[in-house]
Structures are given as structure tokens and as C-alpha cells.
């Protein structure tokens, strides 16, 4: 029987944008009613959670690019002399996603504003968008034994766990291993907020207990399958990018505990009928608090998660009876 305590504390203070490899972007074109480009149109982008603002301008061809955006929900306002301002709400961006949003301005006064609701395109031609995204609601609601933040990768198309996925050693590592598009598990890149976090074997990071805690502090996990653009280096199979949660102008807190007890388990097939169920105790608990340090400017997230586990395993040995001699 073993006792393996494990704890994870994640403190995130968010002020600047994330690294480019987990940030989102918006691009598109601004045109007039005839389809001619509108140069020097001012695009005002606002993160609706933190009210972080970005300003950019369209070029001489009416094109624009707003890179380095933290995944979240955005509002875009476009203004140009002689045209009515246009405001587009509800643009949801995920890690590494590049959304194309085109604007057709209408001639009119600046006192009148046109409001439209953003619709994320169903198809994207950007290589960084190939794959899938697991958002916070899916991470919290899908059944996950042990709450390892990397275990849900196999929910995405083209991602499978190899036959020896549960094998652990110094050469195989202790974290989760997946094959993406048929390539070796060691050819993947695991990133946390843009920083590569592969373990020494090239697989997913994990503790000696084989777990990677802190799921409550993860906002989403994006699985980007190959082929992808050159910005995602050190990988051939796929890129698994996790983005940590950030605070906002409103305070948020949660407490949680997940337990497993042998009293709720069925007896193992190899256990003797008159023997008790082997002991198994697992308590996984923690809490998260987030909020503003300075309104609209600086935010924090503090997440604590701990794992306490005590378990036994049935081992049966058979020896010949005395009469066999």
C-alpha cells in the first residue's frame, strides 16, 4: 500500500498579451458600399471580460491584422470619416485561432452606429486552426479520471492513445502519450501559455505519480494537428497548447473535491470471494480565486489543487499442494 501526496499551486498575473503561439488574431478587410477598400479605418478591439483595448488601422488596400489577442470574447468597433461606425459583438477566439472578419461600411453620420453579431466561420484556411479546442466547460464537465489536464486530448479527431500508453519508465516518461495523425508520441509538442513543457522523454509533463494537476486553472486546450505553419517548431505530429485562466474585473472563486473509495468499487475479478475489497482512497481537492488587482489593467488567478492517494493492488501467487510432490 502506498501514500503519494501531490499538490500543485498556480499563480498567474496577467497584464501583457500571451506568447504568439497561444494567442489569437483577427484579420480581414474594410470596404465601402461599392466594395472599394477603405484606408486608415480605425479598428477598436475590446476584450469584454477585462476591457483590454487594442487600436489598429487598415492599410491602403483596406486590410488589417490584429495579432497577439488573449483567447476570449471580443467586440470590434470600426470607424472612418464619412461612414457610420460599425460595432460587432460576440466574437469568440480560442488559442491559436485566426478569425477573418470583413466590414462593409455604410455612408452616413458618426452619430449612427450599426451593430452586428459576430459569427465565427465554420471553415478556416489558416493552418493554425486545424485540429480542435477543448474549452473550460468541456474540461469541467467531461468525465476525467484523476483530472489530468492532458487526458482529454484523445477527444479530438486524429488523436489516439497507443497500445503502450499506460507504460511508464525512465525512457517512456510518466505523462500521457498520444499519437497524432499516425506519428510517434515523442514527435508532439506540449505548450503552456506558449512555453514548451515536454518532459525529458519528449512526452507530456507529469509528476512521479503520473499526473499533471491544475485542471481548474486551465481555460482551454487546443490540439493543432499537422501540417501546421512554421511558427510551431519542434514538432512533427501535433501541438497541444494549454492556456491558463486569467482574472477579470469581477471576483470569482470556487472550491472542489473529487473522491474515490473502495467502498464504492466492485471487487476485482482476481480477488478471493471471502477477501475484502483492496483499500483505495483518493482525495483530490483544491480551490481557485481570481479577480482584479487594478481595474481594467492587472488581474490575478490563484489555483491550488492537491491529490492524496492510498491504494493496494491484488497479487495472487499459486503454489502446488503438498500431494503434488
PDB file of C-alpha atoms in Angstrom, residues 20 85 87 110 133 152 192 208 231 233-234 275:
ATOM      1  CA  UNK A  20       2.260  34.440 -30.101  1.00  0.00           C
ATOM      2  CA  UNK A  85     -19.388  53.335 -37.202  1.00  0.00           C
ATOM      3  CA  UNK A  87     -19.753  47.523 -33.956  1.00  0.00           C
ATOM      4  CA  UNK A 110     -20.945  59.319 -36.985  1.00  0.00           C
ATOM      5  CA  UNK A 133     -10.317  23.026 -28.933  1.00  0.00           C
ATOM      6  CA  UNK A 152      -8.773  14.666 -22.904  1.00  0.00           C
ATOM      7  CA  UNK A 192       1.633  26.007 -21.630  1.00  0.00           C
ATOM      8  CA  UNK A 208       6.226  10.915 -10.311  1.00  0.00           C
ATOM      9  CA  UNK A 231       5.676  29.144 -36.031  1.00  0.00           C
ATOM     10  CA  UNK A 233       8.541  24.423 -34.127  1.00  0.00           C
ATOM     11  CA  UNK A 234       9.989  21.283 -32.503  1.00  0.00           C
ATOM     12  CA  UNK A 275     -11.458 -11.431   0.943  1.00  0.00           C
TER      13      UNK A 275
END
